[in-house]
Amino acid sequence: MFKTLVALFLIASPGLLASIPPATAATPPTAPDLLARADVIYQPTAASLDRLAPDADPDVVALGLGIMQCAQQHGVGENARRLAIIDYSRSSLTPRLWVFDLARNTLLYREVVAHGQGSGGDIPDHFSNREGSHASSLGLFLTGQTYEGRNGHSLRMEGLEPGFNDAAMSRAIVIHGADYVNPEAGEARGRLGRSWGCPALRPSVADDVIEVLKDGQFVFSYYPEREWLMRSALARCALARCALARVEGDGHEHRWLGVR
């Protein structure tokens, strides 16, 4: 189904495709000035991130990078250097959070992460933007400041997708550590413990992850939900980017995403 959506973009959106510049690595300057060279910021591609996280779904990575670039194209998070990708289509007992340092082209973290009680069991299948749902939300978030709350050191996030995650601030959907994020204990019950919608982390790594993601970085939460993929403006923009990469040939073997 995802492949079909991309094909439809190829047919129906030639103007949109033409308006989106391809994501390529920055070309080093020819001047010998070392300081000028130091100012060049590496521009990641889906293929470069795949090499850093070979166990991540390459299509989820491509979509996350594309959505981030679409937001930046519209002036949001232009100075962001880090991107966290959460793939909620995977078991909570397996690593499904990857944190990339885009400027240094490195993978900083590969972690398990909890989802909301209202989203389901081991693999969530329901997502909500509604207060009191205790469900996780999909789409792109921009991180804010840290604070000390009932769950300790925590990181605020602003949802950038109207109707899908833009209630994150009012719902207090934040990144924090939690004792129930324990893979060993989770094996006995068949899933990790669950939050009230927050992407909660193991306490031993939570503070470090929060510190690298604070103050204007991106977090992308994915699940192949039809409504989000079809109605989210950022997702549609990123799908167009994926279609453009497919047309131009990016050296990347896509397996494509199933839509549910």
Steps between C-alpha positions, in 0.01 A plus 500: 500500500783742579653422161162581344489834682845590370395404147198730529730784599708435191192531278300768677758733652767587244504863611548405864781264411676765296481746789683272745879502479663159538685432825868467426822511696657843520784563254823600678618853416793543266658779708792386719367691800463237774251709695279524193516124470403459864182701440368252243221290650460147376162450331379145565326272253279202570778271379755655737266454799426142394867419526502630855190300605486184286233341719258790451241483223658705218163631386414626847838672513444654154154622600627646827784683330265626229246630751775679691628660180149607402460676836837671460406608148216695662724664761448259793802366685745623240791474744419149621798266504336187638209277400338226707290242316254275683349206310187401691428220252758292689476305825559706812756238607730577207697819431273736306652841579803629311661838572715640220752781518445642153788746512758233588336214309492271803246286683483611864243260646308185410244432772174342607223752565158471662170607346173610657254273680227612264694390194489125562720213613844402385460652153268803517220534248311810617623858513331815620544873549217511754538602863439206732555235232833392654601413143815585310487749213650473153700742290773758544583679824740785574664475841495779753651554843565253776339510844485296819159335539337205670695274264828679567701664225259546209495658154208695359397446138290712267284303259525641148210311343150653545246240604762232557744621766453875549347442845830358628577802717157513666504120545853515650634253245869512588811282492590366844648199672288233669574185699236310302716531188679177589548245220590217739181542704308557178594159365291339775187698416555514125544877474661800665314701756298785350472874552210743471608580145861602554798336327657380825856366518717285725604712803869423441499671158210745524697800625769462235246464218307801626815713507587431136141554385410816690453852361376478145577149377257265323316188614302297244249237611389253232230242449344406163165659582303585186331814633828659608686411178214631284407815694823624656645785295852410612452132418369587154796729440738223610325247277565735211866511600509119503342497156756751372786290636351197327475685168854636516649180641665544838690172514262392773307174478153579634281226645210745551259528787171321556207726584245383754 
